[in-house]
JSON list of C-alpha atoms in Angstrom, two decimals:
[
{"chain": "N", "resi": 1, "resn": "MET", "atom": "CA", "xyz": [51.18, -11.82, -58.72]},
{"chain": "N", "resi": 2, "resn": "MET", "atom": "CA", "xyz": [53.43, -12.61, -61.64]},
{"chain": "N", "resi": 3, "resn": "MET", "atom": "CA", "xyz": [56.12, -13.96, -59.31]},
{"chain": "N", "resi": 4, "resn": "LYS", "atom": "CA", "xyz": [53.56, -16.08, -57.49]},
{"chain": "N", "resi": 5, "resn": "THR", "atom": "CA", "xyz": [52.29, -17.68, -60.69]},
{"chain": "N", "resi": 6, "resn": "ILE", "atom": "CA", "xyz": [55.80, -18.49, -61.83]},
{"chain": "N", "resi": 7, "resn": "ILE", "atom": "CA", "xyz": [56.41, -20.18, -58.48]},
{"chain": "N", "resi": 8, "resn": "TYR", "atom": "CA", "xyz": [53.25, -22.24, -59.01]},
{"chain": "N", "resi": 9, "resn": "LEU", "atom": "CA", "xyz": [54.46, -23.16, -62.46]},
{"chain": "N", "resi": 10, "resn": "ASN", "atom": "CA", "xyz": [57.89, -24.29, -61.36]},
{"chain": "N", "resi": 11, "resn": "SER", "atom": "CA", "xyz": [56.86, -26.09, -58.17]},
{"chain": "N", "resi": 12, "resn": "LEU", "atom": "CA", "xyz": [53.84, -27.91, -59.52]},
{"chain": "N", "resi": 13, "resn": "TRP", "atom": "CA", "xyz": [53.52, -27.98, -63.26]},
{"chain": "N", "resi": 14, "resn": "LEU", "atom": "CA", "xyz": [57.10, -28.45, -64.35]},
{"chain": "N", "resi": 15, "resn": "VAL", "atom": "CA", "xyz": [57.94, -30.95, -61.65]},
{"chain": "N", "resi": 16, "resn": "VAL", "atom": "CA", "xyz": [54.91, -33.09, -62.41]},
{"chain": "N", "resi": 17, "resn": "ALA", "atom": "CA", "xyz": [54.74, -33.14, -66.15]},
{"chain": "N", "resi": 18, "resn": "VAL", "atom": "CA", "xyz": [57.22, -31.20, -68.21]},
{"chain": "N", "resi": 19, "resn": "GLY", "atom": "CA", "xyz": [60.36, -32.40, -66.47]},
{"chain": "N", "resi": 20, "resn": "LEU", "atom": "CA", "xyz": [62.61, -29.46, -67.30]},
{"chain": "N", "resi": 21, "resn": "VAL", "atom": "CA", "xyz": [66.31, -30.07, -66.81]},
{"chain": "N", "resi": 22, "resn": "LEU", "atom": "CA", "xyz": [69.25, -27.80, -66.18]},
{"chain": "N", "resi": 23, "resn": "THR", "atom": "CA", "xyz": [72.00, -30.05, -67.37]},
{"chain": "N", "resi": 24, "resn": "THR", "atom": "CA", "xyz": [75.48, -30.28, -68.57]},
{"chain": "N", "resi": 25, "resn": "GLY", "atom": "CA", "xyz": [76.87, -33.03, -70.27]},
{"chain": "N", "resi": 26, "resn": "ALA", "atom": "CA", "xyz": [77.64, -36.05, -74.06]},
{"chain": "N", "resi": 27, "resn": "ARG", "atom": "CA", "xyz": [79.44, -36.95, -77.13]},
{"chain": "N", "resi": 28, "resn": "ALA", "atom": "CA", "xyz": [78.16, -36.75, -80.67]},
{"chain": "N", "resi": 29, "resn": "GLN", "atom": "CA", "xyz": [75.74, -34.67, -82.64]},
{"chain": "N", "resi": 30, "resn": "ASN", "atom": "CA", "xyz": [75.41, -31.02, -81.69]},
{"chain": "N", "resi": 31, "resn": "PRO", "atom": "CA", "xyz": [74.97, -27.93, -83.89]},
{"chain": "N", "resi": 32, "resn": "ALA", "atom": "CA", "xyz": [78.61, -27.03, -83.35]},
{"chain": "N", "resi": 33, "resn": "MET", "atom": "CA", "xyz": [79.80, -30.54, -84.19]},
{"chain": "N", "resi": 34, "resn": "GLY", "atom": "CA", "xyz": [77.51, -31.67, -86.96]},
{"chain": "N", "resi": 35, "resn": "ILE", "atom": "CA", "xyz": [73.95, -31.88, -88.23]},
{"chain": "N", "resi": 36, "resn": "ILE", "atom": "CA", "xyz": [71.44, -33.97, -86.29]},
{"chain": "N", "resi": 37, "resn": "ASP", "atom": "CA", "xyz": [70.13, -36.87, -88.33]},
{"chain": "N", "resi": 38, "resn": "PRO", "atom": "CA", "xyz": [66.69, -35.70, -89.54]},
{"chain": "N", "resi": 39, "resn": "VAL", "atom": "CA", "xyz": [65.04, -39.05, -88.87]},
{"chain": "N", "resi": 40, "resn": "LEU", "atom": "CA", "xyz": [66.32, -39.05, -85.29]},
{"chain": "N", "resi": 41, "resn": "GLY", "atom": "CA", "xyz": [65.32, -35.43, -84.76]},
{"chain": "N", "resi": 42, "resn": "GLN", "atom": "CA", "xyz": [61.82, -35.89, -86.16]},
{"chain": "N", "resi": 43, "resn": "SER", "atom": "CA", "xyz": [61.24, -38.99, -84.06]},
{"chain": "N", "resi": 44, "resn": "ALA", "atom": "CA", "xyz": [62.26, -37.27, -80.81]},
{"chain": "N", "resi": 45, "resn": "GLN", "atom": "CA", "xyz": [60.31, -34.12, -81.66]},
{"chain": "N", "resi": 46, "resn": "ALA", "atom": "CA", "xyz": [57.15, -36.12, -82.41]},
{"chain": "N", "resi": 47, "resn": "ALA", "atom": "CA", "xyz": [57.49, -38.06, -79.16]},
{"chain": "N", "resi": 48, "resn": "VAL", "atom": "CA", "xyz": [57.80, -34.88, -77.07]},
{"chain": "N", "resi": 49, "resn": "GLN", "atom": "CA", "xyz": [54.89, -33.29, -78.95]},
{"chain": "N", "resi": 50, "resn": "LYS", "atom": "CA", "xyz": [52.79, -36.36, -78.18]},
{"chain": "N", "resi": 51, "resn": "MET", "atom": "CA", "xyz": [53.50, -35.90, -74.49]},
{"chain": "N", "resi": 52, "resn": "GLY", "atom": "CA", "xyz": [52.46, -32.26, -74.77]},
{"chain": "N", "resi": 53, "resn": "VAL", "atom": "CA", "xyz": [49.21, -33.14, -76.50]},
{"chain": "N", "resi": 54, "resn": "GLU", "atom": "CA", "xyz": [48.41, -35.63, -73.75]},
{"chain": "N", "resi": 55, "resn": "MET", "atom": "CA", "xyz": [49.02, -32.94, -71.13]},
{"chain": "N", "resi": 56, "resn": "MET", "atom": "CA", "xyz": [46.64, -30.62, -72.97]},
{"chain": "N", "resi": 57, "resn": "LYS", "atom": "CA", "xyz": [44.04, -33.38, -72.68]},
{"chain": "N", "resi": 58, "resn": "GLY", "atom": "CA", "xyz": [44.65, -33.52, -68.93]},
{"chain": "N", "resi": 59, "resn": "ASN", "atom": "CA", "xyz": [46.43, -36.87, -69.17]},
{"chain": "N", "resi": 60, "resn": "PHE", "atom": "CA", "xyz": [49.28, -36.07, -66.79]},
{"chain": "N", "resi": 61, "resn": "LYS", "atom": "CA", "xyz": [49.99, -39.76, -66.24]},
{"chain": "N", "resi": 62, "resn": "TYR", "atom": "CA", "xyz": [51.47, -40.01, -69.73]},
{"chain": "N", "resi": 63, "resn": "GLY", "atom": "CA", "xyz": [54.66, -38.27, -68.64]},
{"chain": "N", "resi": 64, "resn": "HIS", "atom": "CA", "xyz": [54.89, -40.50, -65.56]},
{"chain": "N", "resi": 65, "resn": "GLU", "atom": "CA", "xyz": [54.36, -43.66, -67.60]},
{"chain": "N", "resi": 66, "resn": "HIS", "atom": "CA", "xyz": [57.06, -42.65, -70.08]},
{"chain": "N", "resi": 67, "resn": "MET", "atom": "CA", "xyz": [59.63, -41.59, -67.52]},
{"chain": "N", "resi": 68, "resn": "TYR", "atom": "CA", "xyz": [63.15, -42.83, -68.27]},
{"chain": "N", "resi": 69, "resn": "PRO", "atom": "CA", "xyz": [63.34, -46.13, -66.27]},
{"chain": "N", "resi": 70, "resn": "ARG", "atom": "CA", "xyz": [66.78, -45.54, -64.74]},
{"chain": "N", "resi": 71, "resn": "TRP", "atom": "CA", "xyz": [65.72, -42.10, -63.57]},
{"chain": "N", "resi": 72, "resn": "LYS", "atom": "CA", "xyz": [62.45, -43.44, -62.22]},
{"chain": "N", "resi": 73, "resn": "ARG", "atom": "CA", "xyz": [64.25, -46.11, -60.19]},
{"chain": "N", "resi": 74, "resn": "ARG", "atom": "CA", "xyz": [66.55, -43.46, -58.79]},
{"chain": "N", "resi": 75, "resn": "LEU", "atom": "CA", "xyz": [63.61, -41.26, -57.76]},
{"chain": "N", "resi": 76, "resn": "ALA", "atom": "CA", "xyz": [61.88, -44.26, -56.21]},
{"chain": "N", "resi": 77, "resn": "LYS", "atom": "CA", "xyz": [64.94, -44.94, -54.08]},
{"chain": "N", "resi": 78, "resn": "ARG", "atom": "CA", "xyz": [64.92, -41.35, -52.86]},
{"chain": "N", "resi": 79, "resn": "TYR", "atom": "CA", "xyz": [61.22, -41.44, -52.06]},
{"chain": "N", "resi": 80, "resn": "GLY", "atom": "CA", "xyz": [61.35, -44.73, -50.19]},
{"chain": "N", "resi": 81, "resn": "GLY", "atom": "CA", "xyz": [60.10, -47.09, -52.86]},
{"chain": "N", "resi": 82, "resn": "MET", "atom": "CA", "xyz": [58.27, -47.20, -56.17]},
{"chain": "N", "resi": 83, "resn": "GLU", "atom": "CA", "xyz": [54.85, -47.29, -54.53]},
{"chain": "N", "resi": 84, "resn": "ARG", "atom": "CA", "xyz": [55.50, -44.08, -52.62]},
{"chain": "N", "resi": 85, "resn": "LEU", "atom": "CA", "xyz": [56.85, -42.39, -55.74]},
{"chain": "N", "resi": 86, "resn": "GLU", "atom": "CA", "xyz": [53.78, -43.37, -57.76]},
{"chain": "N", "resi": 87, "resn": "LYS", "atom": "CA", "xyz": [51.48, -42.06, -55.05]},
{"chain": "N", "resi": 88, "resn": "GLY", "atom": "CA", "xyz": [53.43, -38.82, -54.88]},
{"chain": "N", "resi": 89, "resn": "LEU", "atom": "CA", "xyz": [53.22, -38.28, -58.63]},
{"chain": "N", "resi": 90, "resn": "GLU", "atom": "CA", "xyz": [49.50, -38.99, -58.60]},
{"chain": "N", "resi": 91, "resn": "ALA", "atom": "CA", "xyz": [48.94, -36.59, -55.70]},
{"chain": "N", "resi": 92, "resn": "SER", "atom": "CA", "xyz": [50.88, -33.86, -57.51]},
{"chain": "N", "resi": 93, "resn": "ALA", "atom": "CA", "xyz": [48.78, -34.31, -60.65]},
{"chain": "N", "resi": 94, "resn": "GLN", "atom": "CA", "xyz": [45.58, -34.13, -58.61]},
{"chain": "N", "resi": 95, "resn": "LYS", "atom": "CA", "xyz": [46.81, -30.99, -56.85]},
{"chain": "N", "resi": 96, "resn": "GLN", "atom": "CA", "xyz": [47.47, -29.45, -60.22]},
{"chain": "N", "resi": 97, "resn": "VAL", "atom": "CA", "xyz": [43.87, -30.09, -61.25]},
{"chain": "N", "resi": 98, "resn": "GLN", "atom": "CA", "xyz": [42.56, -28.75, -57.95]},
{"chain": "N", "resi": 99, "resn": "LEU", "atom": "CA", "xyz": [44.44, -25.50, -58.49]},
{"chain": "N", "resi": 100, "resn": "GLY", "atom": "CA", "xyz": [42.83, -25.20, -61.90]},
{"chain": "N", "resi": 101, "resn": "MET", "atom": "CA", "xyz": [46.10, -25.28, -63.82]},
{"chain": "N", "resi": 102, "resn": "ARG", "atom": "CA", "xyz": [45.63, -26.22, -67.48]},
{"chain": "N", "resi": 103, "resn": "VAL", "atom": "CA", "xyz": [47.99, -26.64, -70.39]},
{"chain": "N", "resi": 104, "resn": "ILE", "atom": "CA", "xyz": [46.38, -24.68, -73.21]},
{"chain": "N", "resi": 105, "resn": "GLY", "atom": "CA", "xyz": [49.24, -24.78, -75.68]},
{"chain": "N", "resi": 106, "resn": "TYR", "atom": "CA", "xyz": [52.31, -26.92, -76.33]},
{"chain": "N", "resi": 107, "resn": "GLN", "atom": "CA", "xyz": [54.85, -26.93, -79.13]},
{"chain": "N", "resi": 108, "resn": "ALA", "atom": "CA", "xyz": [57.91, -29.16, -79.40]},
{"chain": "N", "resi": 109, "resn": "GLY", "atom": "CA", "xyz": [60.56, -27.56, -81.58]},
{"chain": "N", "resi": 110, "resn": "VAL", "atom": "CA", "xyz": [63.33, -28.91, -83.78]},
{"chain": "N", "resi": 111, "resn": "PRO", "atom": "CA", "xyz": [65.95, -30.63, -81.57]},
{"chain": "N", "resi": 112, "resn": "THR", "atom": "CA", "xyz": [69.04, -28.57, -80.83]},
{"chain": "N", "resi": 113, "resn": "SER", "atom": "CA", "xyz": [71.45, -31.41, -80.04]},
{"chain": "N", "resi": 114, "resn": "ALA", "atom": "CA", "xyz": [71.76, -35.17, -79.70]},
{"chain": "N", "resi": 115, "resn": "PHE", "atom": "CA", "xyz": [74.28, -37.36, -77.91]},
{"chain": "N", "resi": 116, "resn": "THR", "atom": "CA", "xyz": [75.23, -40.98, -77.47]},
{"chain": "N", "resi": 117, "resn": "VAL", "atom": "CA", "xyz": [74.94, -41.43, -73.72]},
{"chain": "N", "resi": 118, "resn": "TRP", "atom": "CA", "xyz": [74.56, -45.00, -72.55]},
{"chain": "N", "resi": 119, "resn": "ARG", "atom": "CA", "xyz": [75.49, -48.57, -73.48]},
{"chain": "N", "resi": 120, "resn": "ALA", "atom": "CA", "xyz": [73.43, -51.28, -71.86]},
{"chain": "N", "resi": 121, "resn": "LYS", "atom": "CA", "xyz": [72.03, -54.75, -72.30]},
{"chain": "N", "resi": 122, "resn": "LYS", "atom": "CA", "xyz": [68.93, -54.74, -74.47]},
{"chain": "N", "resi": 123, "resn": "ARG", "atom": "CA", "xyz": [65.83, -55.92, -72.64]},
{"chain": "N", "resi": 124, "resn": "ASP", "atom": "CA", "xyz": [62.51, -57.11, -73.96]},
{"chain": "N", "resi": 125, "resn": "PRO", "atom": "CA", "xyz": [60.02, -54.29, -73.25]},
{"chain": "N", "resi": 126, "resn": "LYS", "atom": "CA", "xyz": [57.29, -56.79, -72.30]},
{"chain": "N", "resi": 127, "resn": "THR", "atom": "CA", "xyz": [59.18, -59.34, -70.21]},
{"chain": "N", "resi": 128, "resn": "GLY", "atom": "CA", "xyz": [62.15, -57.29, -69.06]},
{"chain": "N", "resi": 129, "resn": "GLU", "atom": "CA", "xyz": [64.46, -60.17, -69.97]},
{"chain": "N", "resi": 130, "resn": "ILE", "atom": "CA", "xyz": [67.82, -59.60, -71.68]},
{"chain": "N", "resi": 131, "resn": "VAL", "atom": "CA", "xyz": [67.64, -60.06, -75.45]},
{"chain": "N", "resi": 132, "resn": "LEU", "atom": "CA", "xyz": [70.10, -62.52, -76.98]},
{"chain": "N", "resi": 133, "resn": "ASP", "atom": "CA", "xyz": [71.47, -62.38, -80.52]},
{"chain": "N", "resi": 134, "resn": "ALA", "atom": "CA", "xyz": [71.60, -65.27, -83.00]},
{"chain": "N", "resi": 135, "resn": "THR", "atom": "CA", "xyz": [74.73, -66.64, -81.33]},
{"chain": "N", "resi": 136, "resn": "GLY", "atom": "CA", "xyz": [73.19, -66.60, -77.87]},
{"chain": "N", "resi": 137, "resn": "ARG", "atom": "CA", "xyz": [75.16, -63.59, -76.69]},
{"chain": "N", "resi": 138, "resn": "GLU", "atom": "CA", "xyz": [73.62, -60.70, -74.82]},
{"chain": "N", "resi": 139, "resn": "THR", "atom": "CA", "xyz": [72.69, -57.79, -77.10]},
{"chain": "N", "resi": 140, "resn": "ILE", "atom": "CA", "xyz": [74.32, -54.48, -76.20]},
{"chain": "N", "resi": 141, "resn": "VAL", "atom": "CA", "xyz": [72.70, -51.25, -77.39]},
{"chain": "N", "resi": 142, "resn": "ASP", "atom": "CA", "xyz": [73.61, -47.56, -77.37]},
{"chain": "N", "resi": 143, "resn": "HIS", "atom": "CA", "xyz": [71.12, -44.86, -76.43]},
{"chain": "N", "resi": 144, "resn": "TRP", "atom": "CA", "xyz": [70.38, -41.41, -77.76]},
{"chain": "N", "resi": 145, "resn": "LEU", "atom": "CA", "xyz": [69.74, -38.37, -75.61]},
{"chain": "N", "resi": 146, "resn": "VAL", "atom": "CA", "xyz": [68.06, -35.61, -77.63]},
{"chain": "N", "resi": 147, "resn": "VAL", "atom": "CA", "xyz": [67.44, -32.04, -76.48]},
{"chain": "N", "resi": 148, "resn": "VAL", "atom": "CA", "xyz": [64.01, -30.91, -77.69]},
{"chain": "N", "resi": 149, "resn": "PRO", "atom": "CA", "xyz": [63.04, -27.25, -77.14]},
{"chain": "N", "resi": 150, "resn": "THR", "atom": "CA", "xyz": [59.48, -26.69, -75.95]},
{"chain": "N", "resi": 151, "resn": "THR", "atom": "CA", "xyz": [57.02, -23.83, -75.63]},
{"chain": "N", "resi": 152, "resn": "THR", "atom": "CA", "xyz": [54.24, -24.42, -73.11]},
{"chain": "N", "resi": 153, "resn": "ARG", "atom": "CA", "xyz": [51.29, -22.19, -72.28]},
{"chain": "N", "resi": 154, "resn": "VAL", "atom": "CA", "xyz": [49.65, -22.76, -68.92]},
{"chain": "N", "resi": 155, "resn": "SER", "atom": "CA", "xyz": [46.47, -21.14, -67.61]},
{"chain": "N", "resi": 156, "resn": "ILE", "atom": "CA", "xyz": [46.52, -20.48, -63.86]},
{"chain": "N", "resi": 157, "resn": "PRO", "atom": "CA", "xyz": [43.62, -19.05, -61.82]},
{"chain": "N", "resi": 158, "resn": "ASP", "atom": "CA", "xyz": [44.23, -15.86, -59.86]},
{"chain": "N", "resi": 159, "resn": "LYS", "atom": "CA", "xyz": [43.26, -16.70, -56.29]},
{"chain": "N", "resi": 160, "resn": "GLN", "atom": "CA", "xyz": [42.87, -13.03, -55.47]},
{"chain": "N", "resi": 161, "resn": "VAL", "atom": "CA", "xyz": [40.52, -12.23, -58.36]},
{"chain": "N", "resi": 162, "resn": "PRO", "atom": "CA", "xyz": [37.77, -14.85, -58.85]},
{"chain": "N", "resi": 163, "resn": "GLY", "atom": "CA", "xyz": [37.19, -15.74, -62.48]},
{"chain": "N", "resi": 164, "resn": "LYS", "atom": "CA", "xyz": [40.50, -14.29, -63.66]},
{"chain": "N", "resi": 165, "resn": "ASN", "atom": "CA", "xyz": [43.24, -16.48, -65.12]},
{"chain": "N", "resi": 166, "resn": "TYR", "atom": "CA", "xyz": [46.86, -15.82, -65.87]},
{"chain": "N", "resi": 167, "resn": "VAL", "atom": "CA", "xyz": [48.49, -17.36, -68.93]},
{"chain": "N", "resi": 168, "resn": "LEU", "atom": "CA", "xyz": [52.19, -18.08, -68.70]},
{"chain": "N", "resi": 169, "resn": "GLU", "atom": "CA", "xyz": [54.35, -19.01, -71.65]},
{"chain": "N", "resi": 170, "resn": "GLU", "atom": "CA", "xyz": [57.29, -21.19, -70.71]},
{"chain": "N", "resi": 171, "resn": "LYS", "atom": "CA", "xyz": [60.18, -21.70, -73.13]},
{"chain": "N", "resi": 172, "resn": "SER", "atom": "CA", "xyz": [62.46, -24.54, -72.17]},
{"chain": "N", "resi": 173, "resn": "TYR", "atom": "CA", "xyz": [63.34, -28.05, -73.32]},
{"chain": "N", "resi": 174, "resn": "THR", "atom": "CA", "xyz": [62.76, -31.72, -72.60]},
{"chain": "N", "resi": 175, "resn": "LEU", "atom": "CA", "xyz": [65.37, -34.48, -72.67]},
{"chain": "N", "resi": 176, "resn": "ALA", "atom": "CA", "xyz": [64.21, -37.48, -74.68]},
{"chain": "N", "resi": 177, "resn": "ILE", "atom": "CA", "xyz": [66.02, -40.83, -74.50]},
{"chain": "N", "resi": 178, "resn": "SER", "atom": "CA", "xyz": [65.76, -43.86, -76.76]},
{"chain": "N", "resi": 179, "resn": "GLU", "atom": "CA", "xyz": [67.68, -46.94, -77.79]},
{"chain": "N", "resi": 180, "resn": "LYS", "atom": "CA", "xyz": [69.40, -46.42, -81.12]},
{"chain": "N", "resi": 181, "resn": "GLY", "atom": "CA", "xyz": [67.17, -47.76, -83.86]},
{"chain": "N", "resi": 182, "resn": "SER", "atom": "CA", "xyz": [64.05, -47.65, -81.67]},
{"chain": "N", "resi": 183, "resn": "GLN", "atom": "CA", "xyz": [61.04, -45.35, -81.97]},
{"chain": "N", "resi": 184, "resn": "GLU", "atom": "CA", "xyz": [60.18, -45.71, -78.28]},
{"chain": "N", "resi": 185, "resn": "TRP", "atom": "CA", "xyz": [61.11, -42.64, -76.26]},
{"chain": "N", "resi": 186, "resn": "HIS", "atom": "CA", "xyz": [61.31, -41.92, -72.55]},
{"chain": "N", "resi": 187, "resn": "PHE", "atom": "CA", "xyz": [61.73, -38.60, -70.78]},
{"chain": "N", "resi": 188, "resn": "LEU", "atom": "CA", "xyz": [63.40, -37.15, -67.71]},
{"chain": "N", "resi": 189, "resn": "THR", "atom": "CA", "xyz": [60.15, -36.18, -66.02]},
{"chain": "N", "resi": 190, "resn": "GLY", "atom": "CA", "xyz": [58.89, -36.39, -62.45]},
{"chain": "N", "resi": 191, "resn": "MET", "atom": "CA", "xyz": [61.52, -34.10, -60.92]},
{"chain": "N", "resi": 192, "resn": "LYS", "atom": "CA", "xyz": [64.10, -31.74, -62.34]},
{"chain": "N", "resi": 193, "resn": "PRO", "atom": "CA", "xyz": [67.49, -33.54, -62.35]},
{"chain": "N", "resi": 194, "resn": "THR", "atom": "CA", "xyz": [70.49, -31.72, -60.99]},
{"chain": "N", "resi": 195, "resn": "ILE", "atom": "CA", "xyz": [73.76, -31.54, -62.87]},
{"chain": "N", "resi": 196, "resn": "GLN", "atom": "CA", "xyz": [75.10, -34.18, -60.51]},
{"chain": "N", "resi": 197, "resn": "ASP", "atom": "CA", "xyz": [72.15, -36.44, -61.32]},
{"chain": "N", "resi": 198, "resn": "LEU", "atom": "CA", "xyz": [72.85, -36.18, -65.02]},
{"chain": "N", "resi": 199, "resn": "ARG", "atom": "CA", "xyz": [76.55, -36.73, -64.56]},
{"chain": "N", "resi": 200, "resn": "SER", "atom": "CA", "xyz": [75.91, -39.98, -62.72]},
{"chain": "N", "resi": 201, "resn": "LEU", "atom": "CA", "xyz": [73.27, -41.12, -65.21]},
{"chain": "N", "resi": 202, "resn": "PHE", "atom": "CA", "xyz": [75.31, -40.23, -68.30]},
{"chain": "N", "resi": 203, "resn": "PRO", "atom": "CA", "xyz": [79.06, -40.02, -67.60]},
{"chain": "N", "resi": 204, "resn": "SER", "atom": "CA", "xyz": [79.83, -39.50, -71.31]},
{"chain": "N", "resi": 205, "resn": "LEU", "atom": "CA", "xyz": [78.18, -36.07, -71.43]},
{"chain": "N", "resi": 206, "resn": "PRO", "atom": "CA", "xyz": [80.69, -33.35, -72.39]},
{"chain": "N", "resi": 207, "resn": "PRO", "atom": "CA", "xyz": [82.08, -31.18, -69.61]},
{"chain": "N", "resi": 208, "resn": "LYS", "atom": "CA", "xyz": [81.22, -27.79, -71.11]},
{"chain": "N", "resi": 209, "resn": "GLU", "atom": "CA", "xyz": [77.63, -26.59, -70.86]},
{"chain": "N", "resi": 210, "resn": "GLU", "atom": "CA", "xyz": [77.96, -24.55, -74.06]},
{"chain": "N", "resi": 211, "resn": "ASP", "atom": "CA", "xyz": [78.54, -27.79, -75.99]},
{"chain": "N", "resi": 212, "resn": "LEU", "atom": "CA", "xyz": [75.07, -29.08, -75.14]},
{"chain": "N", "resi": 213, "resn": "GLY", "atom": "CA", "xyz": [72.89, -26.83, -77.27]},
{"chain": "N", "resi": 214, "resn": "LEU", "atom": "CA", "xyz": [70.44, -26.24, -74.42]},
{"chain": "N", "resi": 215, "resn": "PRO", "atom": "CA", "xyz": [67.87, -23.47, -75.03]},
{"chain": "N", "resi": 216, "resn": "ALA", "atom": "CA", "xyz": [67.77, -20.86, -72.28]},
{"chain": "N", "resi": 217, "resn": "PRO", "atom": "CA", "xyz": [64.58, -21.34, -70.21]},
{"chain": "N", "resi": 218, "resn": "SER", "atom": "CA", "xyz": [62.22, -18.43, -69.62]},
{"chain": "N", "resi": 219, "resn": "ALA", "atom": "CA", "xyz": [58.69, -17.77, -68.40]},
{"chain": "N", "resi": 220, "resn": "VAL", "atom": "CA", "xyz": [56.59, -14.70, -69.19]},
{"chain": "N", "resi": 221, "resn": "GLU", "atom": "CA", "xyz": [53.01, -13.70, -68.57]},
{"chain": "N", "resi": 222, "resn": "ILE", "atom": "CA", "xyz": [51.23, -13.17, -71.88]},
{"chain": "N", "resi": 223, "resn": "LYS", "atom": "CA", "xyz": [47.67, -12.56, -70.75]}
]
């Protein structure tokens, strides 16, 4: 039964909401290279914790609404359009509820690494238009990618024993992305990116996996 519940966790819960990533890849702050700026780390940690709190409330849409835009567009292309993707995410969240899966605990830890990953034209979050500087030139901004370790506890009903629940504790991480200088964070949620996905999204990521500071994921039954 333990194996079955882990399969449920990986195929439904993590795909829909947590957005775990097995990645490699970036340049800049990493425990082996230097100390993460505390302001940056606290901001990313708080943003991931907020997502976890929303999941505990049953608000699974929060992770969908704060999905990293470039990743969301890529998923939409794979699924045949944004409308189909949105419907698929909604259906997955509903399925999760139907199965009785609940997040009963969530803790975002201190970030393990941070990297500069993307330079792009700054866009107004409301209009989507490119922001110009005082001289009329397009504003170019860098982005942070921060690795935030997470501990999630999920309650899953045992279909074979009515009234009995299993509690799984998942240790992993979430990738949080933000423009430098911004407090608005997005996450790689919706589907677990492959290494190839991350390479194409963020070509500046370092080649060696050990340089990323990624916590080793694990899942154990605790109750």
